[in-house]
Each structure stands twice: as structure tokens, then as C-alpha cells.
mmCIF file of C-alpha atoms in Angstrom:
data_model
loop_
_atom_site.group_PDB
_atom_site.id
_atom_site.type_symbol
_atom_site.label_atom_id
_atom_site.label_comp_id
_atom_site.label_asym_id
_atom_site.label_seq_id
_atom_site.Cartn_x
_atom_site.Cartn_y
_atom_site.Cartn_z
ATOM 1 C CA MET A 1 0.000 0.000 0.000
ATOM 2 C CA MET A 2 2.832 2.350 0.916
ATOM 3 C CA CYS A 3 4.433 1.611 -2.452
ATOM 4 C CA TYR A 4 1.300 2.727 -4.313
ATOM 5 C CA TYR A 5 1.216 5.841 -2.172
ATOM 6 C CA PHE A 6 4.740 6.866 -3.255
ATOM 7 C CA VAL A 7 3.950 6.081 -6.893
ATOM 8 C CA PHE A 8 0.866 8.293 -6.611
ATOM 9 C CA LEU A 9 2.942 11.113 -5.079
ATOM 10 C CA GLY A 10 5.468 10.750 -7.887
ATOM 11 C CA LYS A 11 2.778 11.148 -10.531
ATOM 12 C CA ILE A 12 1.429 14.235 -8.759
ATOM 13 C CA LYS A 13 4.933 15.745 -8.685
ATOM 14 C CA ASN A 14 5.391 15.000 -12.394
ATOM 15 C CA LEU A 15 2.071 16.623 -13.210
ATOM 16 C CA ILE A 16 2.965 19.700 -11.139
ATOM 17 C CA PHE A 17 6.380 19.876 -12.811
ATOM 18 C CA MET A 18 4.856 19.513 -16.270
ATOM 19 C CA ARG A 19 2.215 22.151 -15.541
ATOM 20 C CA THR A 20 4.820 24.501 -14.068
ATOM 21 C CA SER A 21 7.069 23.970 -17.077
ATOM 22 C CA PHE A 22 4.150 24.606 -19.422
ATOM 23 C CA ILE A 23 3.247 27.805 -17.591
ATOM 24 C CA GLY A 24 6.923 28.774 -17.653
ATOM 25 C CA LEU A 25 7.076 28.293 -21.406
ATOM 26 C CA ILE A 26 3.965 30.441 -21.813
ATOM 27 C CA LEU A 27 5.515 33.154 -19.635
ATOM 28 C CA ILE A 28 8.780 32.998 -21.590
ATOM 29 C CA ALA A 29 6.916 33.225 -24.902
ATOM 30 C CA PHE A 30 4.867 36.115 -23.531
ATOM 31 C CA ALA A 31 8.051 37.853 -22.354
ATOM 32 C CA ILE A 32 9.641 37.417 -25.769
ATOM 33 C CA ARG A 33 6.556 38.899 -27.408
ATOM 34 C CA MET A 34 6.446 41.793 -24.956
ATOM 35 C CA ASN A 35 10.162 42.545 -25.252
ATOM 36 C CA GLY A 36 10.698 41.850 -28.933
ATOM 37 C CA GLN A 37 7.530 41.941 -31.010
ATOM 38 C CA ILE A 38 6.730 45.621 -30.756
ATOM 39 C CA THR A 39 3.819 47.662 -32.080
ATOM 40 C CA ILE A 40 4.311 51.009 -33.809
ATOM 41 C CA THR A 41 1.873 53.824 -33.010
ATOM 42 C CA ASN A 42 1.796 57.426 -34.193
ATOM 43 C CA ILE A 43 3.811 58.434 -31.108
ATOM 44 C CA SER A 44 6.773 56.560 -32.607
ATOM 45 C CA LEU A 45 6.595 58.502 -35.906
ATOM 46 C CA PRO A 46 7.690 62.073 -36.801
ATOM 47 C CA ASN A 47 5.800 65.096 -35.571
ATOM 48 C CA ILE A 48 6.108 68.898 -35.568
ATOM 49 C CA GLY A 49 9.477 70.097 -34.303
ATOM 50 C CA ASP A 50 11.372 66.821 -34.728
ATOM 51 C CA THR A 51 14.902 67.246 -36.085
ATOM 52 C CA ILE A 52 16.606 63.930 -36.718
ATOM 53 C CA ARG A 53 20.037 63.181 -38.154
ATOM 54 C CA TYR A 54 20.822 60.233 -40.390
ATOM 55 C CA SER A 55 23.845 58.845 -42.208
ATOM 56 C CA ILE A 56 24.027 57.677 -45.816
ATOM 57 C CA ALA A 57 25.846 54.378 -46.311
ATOM 58 C CA ASN A 58 27.603 52.847 -49.273
ATOM 59 C CA ILE A 59 25.120 50.480 -50.939
ATOM 60 C CA ASN A 60 27.781 47.775 -51.238
ATOM 61 C CA SER A 61 28.248 47.722 -47.449
ATOM 62 C CA VAL A 62 24.659 46.876 -46.484
ATOM 63 C CA GLY A 63 24.814 43.105 -47.015
ATOM 64 C CA ASP A 64 21.677 40.939 -46.894
ATOM 65 C CA TYR A 65 18.654 43.206 -46.462
ATOM 66 C CA THR A 66 15.966 40.894 -47.926
ATOM 67 C CA SER A 67 15.962 38.056 -45.371
ATOM 68 C CA THR A 68 13.290 38.383 -42.694
ATOM 69 C CA GLY A 69 11.060 36.497 -40.290
ATOM 70 C CA ALA A 70 9.704 36.309 -36.763
ATOM 71 C CA ASN A 71 12.168 36.993 -33.915
ATOM 72 C CA TYR A 72 14.831 37.665 -36.570
ATOM 73 C CA VAL A 73 18.218 39.277 -35.905
ATOM 74 C CA TRP A 74 19.531 41.690 -38.559
ATOM 75 C CA HIS A 75 23.196 42.731 -38.448
ATOM 76 C CA PHE A 76 24.214 45.893 -40.301
ATOM 77 C CA ASP A 77 27.083 46.888 -38.012
ATOM 78 C CA THR A 78 29.607 47.309 -40.834
ATOM 79 C CA LEU A 79 27.749 49.984 -42.824
ATOM 80 C CA LYS A 80 30.231 52.385 -44.410
ATOM 81 C CA VAL A 81 29.185 56.014 -44.006
ATOM 82 C CA ILE A 82 29.617 58.226 -47.082
ATOM 83 C CA GLY A 83 27.566 61.227 -46.017
ATOM 84 C CA GLN A 84 25.105 62.670 -43.557
ATOM 85 C CA GLY A 85 21.840 64.546 -43.625
ATOM 86 C CA ARG A 86 19.093 65.808 -41.374
ATOM 87 C CA ARG A 87 15.325 65.505 -41.519
ATOM 88 C CA ASP A 88 13.450 68.554 -40.224
ATOM 89 C CA PHE A 89 9.699 68.314 -39.620
ATOM 90 C CA THR A 90 8.214 71.782 -39.301
ATOM 91 C CA ASN A 91 5.142 73.937 -39.875
ATOM 92 C CA ASN A 92 7.365 76.875 -40.875
ATOM 93 C CA THR A 93 7.414 76.443 -44.667
ATOM 94 C CA PRO A 94 6.907 78.636 -47.770
ATOM 95 C CA TYR A 95 3.434 77.091 -48.123
ATOM 96 C CA PRO A 96 1.132 78.217 -45.259
ATOM 97 C CA PHE A 97 -1.892 76.505 -46.824
ATOM 98 C CA PHE A 98 -1.149 73.255 -44.985
ATOM 99 C CA SER A 99 -2.208 73.604 -41.364
ATOM 100 C CA GLY A 100 -4.206 71.769 -38.749
ATOM 101 C CA PRO A 101 -3.799 69.119 -36.030
ATOM 102 C CA GLY A 102 -0.986 66.706 -36.721
ATOM 103 C CA LYS A 103 0.030 68.426 -39.987
ATOM 104 C CA PHE A 104 3.595 69.476 -40.833
ATOM 105 C CA GLY A 105 6.098 69.608 -43.678
ATOM 106 C CA GLU A 106 9.545 68.325 -44.595
ATOM 107 C CA LYS A 107 11.854 69.741 -47.252
ATOM 108 C CA ILE A 108 12.688 66.922 -49.663
ATOM 109 C CA ALA A 109 14.939 68.836 -52.088
ATOM 110 C CA ASP A 110 16.176 72.358 -52.749
ATOM 111 C CA THR A 111 16.099 71.870 -56.526
ATOM 112 C CA ILE A 112 14.427 69.225 -58.676
ATOM 113 C CA VAL A 113 14.816 70.785 -62.127
ATOM 114 C CA SER A 114 16.647 73.880 -63.248
ATOM 115 C CA GLN A 115 17.403 73.991 -66.959
ATOM 116 C CA ASN A 116 16.422 75.251 -70.387
ATOM 117 C CA ILE A 117 13.995 73.007 -72.249
ATOM 118 C CA PRO A 118 13.824 73.586 -76.029
ATOM 119 C CA GLY A 119 10.526 75.148 -76.971
ATOM 120 C CA PHE A 120 9.614 75.992 -73.373
ATOM 121 C CA GLY A 121 12.483 78.164 -72.171
ATOM 122 C CA SER A 122 13.943 78.147 -68.670
ATOM 123 C CA ILE A 123 12.103 75.965 -66.174
ATOM 124 C CA SER A 124 12.995 75.604 -62.522
ATOM 125 C CA ILE A 125 11.306 73.508 -59.837
ATOM 126 C CA THR A 126 12.668 74.339 -56.397
ATOM 127 C CA GLU A 127 11.901 74.132 -52.662
ATOM 128 C CA PHE A 128 10.070 70.821 -52.773
ATOM 129 C CA TYR A 129 8.229 70.149 -49.497
ATOM 130 C CA GLN A 130 6.138 67.128 -48.605
ATOM 131 C CA PHE A 131 3.326 67.546 -46.075
ATOM 132 C CA TYR A 132 2.247 64.847 -43.632
ATOM 133 C CA ARG A 133 -0.564 64.102 -41.195
ATOM 134 C CA ASN A 134 0.275 62.200 -38.027
ATOM 135 C CA LEU A 135 -2.951 60.815 -36.553
ATOM 136 C CA PRO A 136 -3.607 57.851 -34.219
ATOM 137 C CA THR A 137 -5.000 55.776 -37.099
ATOM 138 C CA VAL A 138 -2.822 56.844 -40.035
ATOM 139 C CA PHE A 139 0.439 58.501 -41.051
ATOM 140 C CA ASP A 140 -0.074 59.844 -44.564
ATOM 141 C CA VAL A 141 1.029 62.387 -47.160
ATOM 142 C CA GLU A 142 -1.523 65.151 -47.503
ATOM 143 C CA GLY A 143 0.102 67.343 -50.118
ATOM 144 C CA ALA A 144 3.219 68.902 -51.574
ATOM 145 C CA GLY A 145 4.595 72.309 -52.320
ATOM 146 C CA VAL A 146 7.055 73.421 -54.984
ATOM 147 C CA LYS A 147 8.142 76.662 -56.553
ATOM 148 C CA ILE A 148 7.798 76.538 -60.332
ATOM 149 C CA ASN A 149 9.776 79.394 -61.864
ATOM 150 C CA ASN A 150 9.739 80.899 -58.350
ATOM 151 C CA ILE A 151 5.921 80.774 -58.105
ATOM 152 C CA PRO A 152 4.792 78.891 -54.953
ATOM 153 C CA VAL A 153 2.497 76.043 -55.996
ATOM 154 C CA PRO A 154 0.872 74.163 -53.105
ATOM 155 C CA SER A 155 -1.075 71.062 -54.116
ATOM 156 C CA PHE A 156 -3.258 68.663 -52.140
ATOM 157 C CA TYR A 157 -3.760 64.953 -52.642
ATOM 158 C CA THR A 158 -7.373 64.373 -53.630
ATOM 159 C CA ASP A 159 -6.758 60.809 -52.415
ATOM 160 C CA LYS A 160 -4.132 60.889 -49.670
ATOM 161 C CA ASP A 161 -1.099 58.594 -49.771
ATOM 162 C CA GLU A 162 -1.325 56.448 -46.625
ATOM 163 C CA LEU A 163 2.257 55.535 -45.744
ATOM 164 C CA TYR A 164 1.237 53.561 -42.632
ATOM 165 C CA LEU A 165 -2.143 52.479 -41.307
ATOM 166 C CA LEU A 166 -1.730 52.471 -37.532
ATOM 167 C CA PRO A 167 -0.949 50.765 -35.306
ATOM 168 C CA LEU A 168 1.636 48.704 -37.190
ATOM 169 C CA HIS A 169 2.082 45.099 -36.089
ATOM 170 C CA TYR A 170 3.707 41.923 -37.394
ATOM 171 C CA GLY A 171 1.752 40.212 -40.180
ATOM 172 C CA GLN A 172 -0.090 43.351 -41.243
ATOM 173 C CA LYS A 173 -0.553 43.974 -44.975
ATOM 174 C CA ASP A 174 -2.394 46.985 -46.403
ATOM 175 C CA SER A 175 -3.148 48.262 -49.902
ATOM 176 C CA THR A 176 -4.164 51.904 -50.348
ATOM 177 C CA THR A 177 -4.619 54.271 -53.285
ATOM 178 C CA PHE A 178 -3.495 57.851 -53.899
ATOM 179 C CA LYS A 179 -4.056 60.661 -56.389
ATOM 180 C CA PHE A 180 -2.271 63.986 -56.748
ATOM 181 C CA SER A 181 -1.973 66.918 -59.154
ATOM 182 C CA THR A 182 -0.306 70.310 -59.058
ATOM 183 C CA ALA A 183 -2.403 73.355 -59.855
ATOM 184 C CA THR A 184 -3.232 74.244 -63.459
ATOM 185 C CA SER A 185 -2.551 77.872 -64.364
ATOM 186 C CA THR A 186 -1.473 79.849 -67.411
ATOM 187 C CA ALA A 187 1.326 81.320 -65.268
ATOM 188 C CA ILE A 188 2.790 77.879 -64.565
ATOM 189 C CA PRO A 189 4.467 76.166 -67.536
ATOM 190 C CA ILE A 190 4.048 72.557 -66.340
ATOM 191 C CA VAL A 191 1.580 70.364 -64.441
ATOM 192 C CA TYR A 192 2.643 67.267 -62.529
ATOM 193 C CA LYS A 193 0.168 64.451 -61.800
ATOM 194 C CA LYS A 194 0.506 61.078 -60.135
ATOM 195 C CA SER A 195 -1.917 58.335 -59.175
ATOM 196 C CA GLY A 196 -1.622 54.727 -58.145
ATOM 197 C CA TYR A 197 -1.521 52.493 -55.119
ATOM 198 C CA ARG A 198 0.784 51.537 -52.265
ATOM 199 C CA ILE A 199 1.291 48.149 -50.618
ATOM 200 C CA THR A 200 2.705 48.143 -47.087
ATOM 201 C CA GLU A 201 3.615 44.848 -45.423
ATOM 202 C CA VAL A 202 5.087 44.111 -41.972
ATOM 203 C CA ASP A 203 6.936 40.901 -42.767
ATOM 204 C CA GLY A 204 9.324 40.571 -39.825
ATOM 205 C CA TRP A 205 10.135 41.472 -36.239
ATOM 206 C CA GLY A 206 13.191 41.132 -34.033
ATOM 207 C CA THR A 207 16.314 43.194 -33.410
ATOM 208 C CA VAL A 208 18.407 45.287 -35.808
ATOM 209 C CA SER A 209 21.971 46.485 -35.267
ATOM 210 C CA THR A 210 23.672 49.393 -37.049
ATOM 211 C CA PRO A 211 26.637 51.611 -36.128
ATOM 212 C CA PHE A 212 24.064 53.687 -34.195
ATOM 213 C CA GLY A 213 23.000 50.839 -31.876
ATOM 214 C CA THR A 214 20.728 47.809 -31.435
ATOM 215 C CA PHE A 215 16.944 48.136 -31.340
ATOM 216 C CA ASN A 216 13.778 46.062 -31.196
ATOM 217 C CA CYS A 217 12.020 46.622 -34.496
ATOM 218 C CA LEU A 218 9.417 45.735 -37.077
ATOM 219 C CA ARG A 219 10.578 45.129 -40.650
ATOM 220 C CA VAL A 220 8.287 46.938 -43.106
ATOM 221 C CA ILE A 221 8.250 46.853 -46.916
ATOM 222 C CA THR A 222 6.376 49.690 -48.586
ATOM 223 C CA THR A 223 5.985 49.739 -52.373
ATOM 224 C CA GLN A 224 4.534 52.546 -54.488
ATOM 225 C CA TYR A 225 3.124 51.766 -57.935
ATOM 226 C CA SER A 226 2.488 55.135 -59.541
ATOM 227 C CA LYS A 227 1.689 56.442 -62.996
ATOM 228 C CA ASP A 228 3.221 59.912 -63.258
ATOM 229 C CA THR A 229 2.458 62.482 -65.930
ATOM 230 C CA ILE A 230 4.187 65.770 -66.714
ATOM 231 C CA ILE A 231 2.160 68.122 -68.900
ATOM 232 C CA PHE A 232 3.972 70.968 -70.662
ATOM 233 C CA ASN A 233 1.753 73.957 -71.432
ATOM 234 C CA SER A 234 3.054 74.932 -74.871
ATOM 235 C CA PRO A 235 1.712 77.569 -77.301
ATOM 236 C CA LEU A 236 0.334 74.648 -79.337
ATOM 237 C CA GLY A 237 -1.519 73.226 -76.370
ATOM 238 C CA PRO A 238 -0.746 70.766 -73.543
ATOM 239 C CA ILE A 239 1.936 68.171 -74.274
ATOM 240 C CA PRO A 240 1.754 65.222 -71.816
ATOM 241 C CA PHE A 241 4.597 62.872 -71.005
ATOM 242 C CA GLY A 242 3.780 59.833 -68.857
ATOM 243 C CA PHE A 243 5.981 57.267 -67.155
ATOM 244 C CA ASN A 244 5.792 54.569 -64.506
ATOM 245 C CA ASN A 245 7.223 55.476 -61.100
ATOM 246 C CA TYR A 246 7.656 52.289 -59.067
ATOM 247 C CA GLN A 247 9.511 52.689 -55.770
ATOM 248 C CA ARG A 248 10.180 50.393 -52.829
ATOM 249 C CA ALA A 249 11.673 50.841 -49.368
ATOM 250 C CA TYR A 250 12.778 48.193 -46.876
ATOM 251 C CA GLN A 251 12.457 49.766 -43.426
ATOM 252 C CA TRP A 252 13.379 48.685 -39.911
ATOM 253 C CA ILE A 253 11.167 50.744 -37.599
ATOM 254 C CA SER A 254 11.598 51.036 -33.827
ATOM 255 C CA ASN A 255 9.384 52.641 -31.211
ATOM 256 C CA ALA A 256 12.518 54.250 -29.755
ATOM 257 C CA GLU A 257 13.233 56.538 -32.737
ATOM 258 C CA LYS A 258 11.058 58.694 -35.021
ATOM 259 C CA ILE A 259 12.559 57.625 -38.371
ATOM 260 C CA PRO A 260 13.557 54.121 -39.533
ATOM 261 C CA ILE A 261 16.635 52.693 -37.834
ATOM 262 C CA LEU A 262 17.619 51.574 -41.349
ATOM 263 C CA GLU A 263 16.067 52.167 -44.760
ATOM 264 C CA VAL A 264 17.085 50.643 -48.092
ATOM 265 C CA SER A 265 15.168 52.379 -50.877
ATOM 266 C CA GLY A 266 15.195 52.289 -54.649
ATOM 267 C CA THR A 267 13.213 51.717 -57.811
ATOM 268 C CA ILE A 268 11.546 48.707 -59.409
ATOM 269 C CA GLY A 269 12.612 48.077 -62.990
ATOM 270 C CA ASN A 270 10.525 47.019 -65.947
ATOM 271 C CA THR A 271 11.250 43.354 -65.201
ATOM 272 C CA GLY A 272 10.180 43.710 -61.551
ATOM 273 C CA ASN A 273 13.697 43.683 -60.124
ATOM 274 C CA PHE A 274 14.500 45.982 -57.208
ATOM 275 C CA ILE A 275 17.357 48.470 -57.776
ATOM 276 C CA PRO A 276 18.604 50.012 -54.506
ATOM 277 C CA ASN A 277 19.834 53.588 -54.791
ATOM 278 C CA MET A 278 19.873 54.801 -51.176
ATOM 279 C CA VAL A 279 20.851 53.316 -47.828
ATOM 280 C CA ARG A 280 20.436 55.536 -44.795
ATOM 281 C CA PHE A 281 20.239 54.881 -41.077
ATOM 282 C CA ARG A 282 19.436 56.819 -37.930
ATOM 283 C CA ASP A 283 22.697 58.196 -36.555
ATOM 284 C CA ASN A 284 24.479 60.790 -34.475
ATOM 285 C CA TYR A 285 26.512 63.621 -35.949
ATOM 286 C CA ARG A 286 29.808 62.422 -37.396
ATOM 287 C CA VAL A 287 32.479 63.947 -39.611
ATOM 288 C CA VAL A 288 32.610 62.386 -43.087
ATOM 289 C CA SER A 289 35.766 63.021 -45.076
ATOM 290 C CA VAL A 290 35.978 63.631 -48.815
ATOM 291 C CA ASN A 291 38.081 60.475 -49.143
ATOM 292 C CA GLU A 292 35.249 58.391 -47.663
ATOM 293 C CA ILE A 293 32.775 59.897 -50.111
ATOM 294 C CA SER A 294 35.008 59.228 -53.106
ATOM 295 C CA GLY A 295 35.597 55.595 -52.161
ATOM 296 C CA LYS A 296 33.200 54.092 -54.723
ATOM 297 C CA SER A 297 33.397 50.748 -56.489
ATOM 298 C CA GLU A 298 31.119 51.551 -59.464
ATOM 299 C CA SER A 299 32.167 54.900 -60.915
ATOM 300 C CA ILE A 300 32.111 56.896 -64.127
ATOM 301 C CA ASN A 301 34.161 59.885 -65.256
ATOM 302 C CA VAL A 302 32.082 62.994 -65.893
ATOM 303 C CA TYR A 303 33.370 66.167 -67.550
ATOM 304 C CA PRO A 304 34.401 68.927 -67.294
ATOM 305 C CA ASN A 305 35.580 68.521 -63.734
ATOM 306 C CA PRO A 306 35.840 71.067 -62.131
ATOM 307 C CA VAL A 307 32.598 72.291 -63.692
ATOM 308 C CA SER A 308 30.870 75.667 -63.649
ATOM 309 C CA ASN A 309 27.647 75.363 -65.670
ATOM 310 C CA VAL A 310 26.936 72.256 -67.774
ATOM 311 C CA LEU A 311 28.003 68.775 -66.651
ATOM 312 C CA ASN A 312 28.393 65.996 -69.229
ATOM 313 C CA ILE A 313 27.705 62.396 -68.237
ATOM 314 C CA PRO A 314 28.981 59.668 -70.592
ATOM 315 C CA ASN A 315 26.138 57.740 -72.184
ATOM 316 C CA ILE A 316 26.765 54.184 -71.013
ATOM 317 C CA PHE A 317 23.173 53.448 -69.982
ATOM 318 C CA ARG A 318 20.976 50.644 -71.274
ATOM 319 C CA ASN A 319 17.587 52.122 -70.512
ATOM 320 C CA SER A 320 15.701 55.109 -71.897
ATOM 321 C CA SER A 321 15.122 56.646 -68.454
ATOM 322 C CA VAL A 322 18.086 57.757 -66.325
ATOM 323 C CA GLN A 323 17.758 59.316 -62.864
ATOM 324 C CA ILE A 324 20.512 61.825 -61.974
ATOM 325 C CA GLU A 325 21.039 62.721 -58.297
ATOM 326 C CA ILE A 326 23.657 65.020 -56.770
ATOM 327 C CA TYR A 327 24.443 65.249 -53.026
ATOM 328 C CA ASN A 328 26.492 67.802 -51.112
ATOM 329 C CA ILE A 329 29.376 67.002 -48.783
ATOM 330 C CA ILE A 330 27.074 66.206 -45.833
ATOM 331 C CA GLY A 331 24.852 63.901 -47.853
ATOM 332 C CA GLN A 332 21.903 66.208 -48.582
ATOM 333 C CA LEU A 333 20.166 65.757 -51.937
ATOM 334 C CA VAL A 334 20.613 69.095 -53.778
ATOM 335 C CA PHE A 335 19.695 68.129 -57.342
ATOM 336 C CA SER A 336 17.538 65.444 -58.941
ATOM 337 C CA ILE A 337 16.278 65.028 -62.489
ATOM 338 C CA ASN A 338 14.967 62.227 -64.692
ATOM 339 C CA GLU A 339 16.589 62.371 -68.136
ATOM 340 C CA GLN A 340 15.367 60.606 -71.258
ATOM 341 C CA ASN A 341 18.268 58.801 -72.876
ATOM 342 C CA ASP A 342 18.472 58.653 -76.689
ATOM 343 C CA PHE A 343 21.395 56.150 -76.560
ATOM 344 C CA SER A 344 23.669 58.418 -78.621
ATOM 345 C CA ASP A 345 24.914 61.715 -77.200
ATOM 346 C CA ASP A 346 26.248 62.204 -73.702
ATOM 347 C CA ILE A 347 23.732 63.490 -71.153
ATOM 348 C CA GLU A 348 24.023 67.199 -70.318
ATOM 349 C CA ILE A 349 22.666 68.667 -67.080
ATOM 350 C CA ASP A 350 22.700 72.282 -65.949
ATOM 351 C CA ILE A 351 24.240 72.614 -62.466
ATOM 352 C CA SER A 352 24.883 76.369 -62.658
ATOM 353 C CA HIS A 353 22.656 76.928 -59.608
ATOM 354 C CA LEU A 354 24.924 74.862 -57.329
ATOM 355 C CA PRO A 355 27.350 76.860 -55.160
ATOM 356 C CA ASN A 356 31.090 76.184 -55.278
ATOM 357 C CA GLY A 357 32.142 73.030 -53.502
ATOM 358 C CA ARG A 358 32.557 69.267 -53.687
ATOM 359 C CA TYR A 359 29.640 66.970 -54.541
ATOM 360 C CA PHE A 360 29.026 63.313 -55.233
ATOM 361 C CA GLY A 361 26.366 62.010 -57.587
ATOM 362 C CA LYS A 362 24.541 58.997 -58.927
ATOM 363 C CA ALA A 363 23.280 58.093 -62.390
ATOM 364 C CA ILE A 364 20.672 55.337 -62.133
ATOM 365 C CA ASP A 365 18.993 53.325 -64.844
ATOM 366 C CA ASP A 366 16.862 50.206 -64.487
ATOM 367 C CA ARG A 367 19.875 47.919 -64.110
ATOM 368 C CA ASP A 368 22.823 49.795 -62.663
ATOM 369 C CA VAL A 369 23.866 52.602 -60.315
ATOM 370 C CA TYR A 370 26.890 54.646 -61.423
ATOM 371 C CA GLU A 371 28.572 57.086 -59.057
ATOM 372 C CA PHE A 372 30.729 60.150 -59.672
ATOM 373 C CA ASN A 373 32.381 63.053 -57.863
ATOM 374 C CA ILE A 374 32.533 66.654 -59.053
ATOM 375 C CA VAL A 375 33.928 69.989 -57.964
ATOM 376 C CA VAL A 376 31.817 73.052 -58.781
ATOM 377 C CA SER A 377 34.037 76.095 -59.336
ATOM 378 C CA LYS A 378 32.865 79.365 -60.954
#
């Protein structure tokens, strides 16, 4: 009888141990979820008055940015810094038409286009601002402002571009539409329109490490499929030019910082392949030398260099559309233009508006990214 009693006690102990272990596993899983699988709310995203510094990294130093999963660990500790910039979110802009709760602007570029176009004369598009709304349920783009030939042109999205539907959590996938057009006026020589849809997917969670630190994060892929149209108002009537504008960004977002800890962005080519053209990560201020900036693996020789007015880029591209971007010494985008390549003559761009100094640039087609350095001297 005593023997059965001890056997019975042993079974009770095993059951208690198994139940305790099971509860322990639940608590451990819950702790992992609480400590690692975060949720992003609008508090974790930019708002009025935020000034945040980032570094630009060499694309070749980013490594594997496509792998993802649950409780994943991403290592980007060896990113090579080639420049720095700062994102300023403010309601003090040249376009006072955008106002209201949670609304603010960010300067995207000082100059987009500044050149003579045959048949249309001199056209400049400057001071490009993008305007956001930060609300508990959505972080979206409400409008944009540009100066066309120094005329301020604020424009609203008739269908806002929802960057994130909030809160963001692992496994979430959203598809939203957008529609935008600049104002139509006889005083403005061009009209810019875009419409399409955006897919945003949270496909991973875990920790991400960069030279700035290690953070719990969500991995988010956001892809814009847009049909863009530029309409030139000529004496013979409107002349439209349309093109596809497909862009994607891989983002690692933390609730400890207001901008992505890391972002790999670029375009999607005609065959559906992703072409990265920018890697930037949240960072502190650091000094970036000219030698670091010039340390490129894929480069082309542009001329003349030094240059004062017109820069010539050798025509080695295999696609009809070539994106030209120029950055200053601290990594700020100061010039961007999409050129149509006729596969014969070298590409000429007018950089006469740039002040004296050193710059580095990119020429991007659907297959390759070519990099160059210039000195502007007048």
C-alpha cells in the first residue's frame, strides 16, 4: 500500500512539474513577445518640431537586407558612411496653406529641375516640401509644395497617400490608393500628376543592429506603384509625357526613434527587379571626409571637372530613363532630375545653380547605379 502511495505522489509531482514547465514556457513566450515583437503607433513617428540626423551608407556595405522572419536578428554593423543629412519636420514652410492638427512639412529637395527646355524656355522647380498628417490611425502624405519658376504652388492629394495604417504590427498587410496633381494655371508652364496604389507589409520582427546601436524593431516593406504624368503647357496646347514610377523601401522601424533605424530604398525596374539607390540609417553627428565619399566601387568619369555650368555624363546606360542625383558634402540631396536617354549623345545637365564646392552624384537606370564626384568652381 505504501508503495502505491509513493507512486501516486510521484505522478502528482510529475504533473505539477509539467504544468509549471508549461506555464513557464507560456511566460517565456509572452516575455519574448512583450520585449521583442513591438507595435508602432503614431507616437513613434515624426511630428512637428522633430529634427533627426541620419547617415548615408555605401550600398555595397549593407549586405543581406531581404531576409526576414519572426524573432529575426539583422546585423548591419559594418555599414560604411559616405555622407550625412538631417530631416526637419516643421510647420514653418513657404506654403502656409497646410495647417491643422498633426500636420507638418519636410523639405525633400532644394532643386528638382533647373534647366532650359527647347521650346519651353527656362524651367525651374525648387523648394520641394512634402506635407504629412500624423494621426492615431494613419500617417499619410496630404500634399506637396514646390516653386515653379519661383511661383509657390501648393497642391493637395485628392486621395491621400497612406504611408502607414496604424498601429503597425507583425503580419499586417495593407493596400491603399493615392491621387495627386499640381495646380493648373497659365502662369505655370508645367503640371505634374501622379496616381496609383501603395502596398505596405510588416513581414518581420526582431532586433536590428547598425553603427548607431541595437533596437527592437518591425521590418516593413512599402511599395509605391504610380503612374506619373508631366504636362507641358506649350503655345500649341498641352503636351503630356507619362511614365511609370515604381519605388520600394525596406524599413526597420523602432518605437525608440522617429525615423527608420535603417532604410534601403530604390526603384523597381521594368522586369520587376528591385534596384537600390539609397541606404540611410538613424545616426548621431559624425564627420565624413571627402576620401570616404570618393571611395566608390562603381564609378564613371564625368566632364568637365571642375565644372561651372553644364556637366556631361557619358552615355553608357541601357535604358531610356536615367535618374541623376547630386548630393552635397554632408549627404543632402541638392539636385535630382529624370533624363530621357536617346542612346547616342552624352547626357548634359545644368548645375549652374549649385554653389562652389565638392559633390558626389549617382546616375541610375533600371539595371545599374553609377557614381561620380565633381567639384563646382565658378
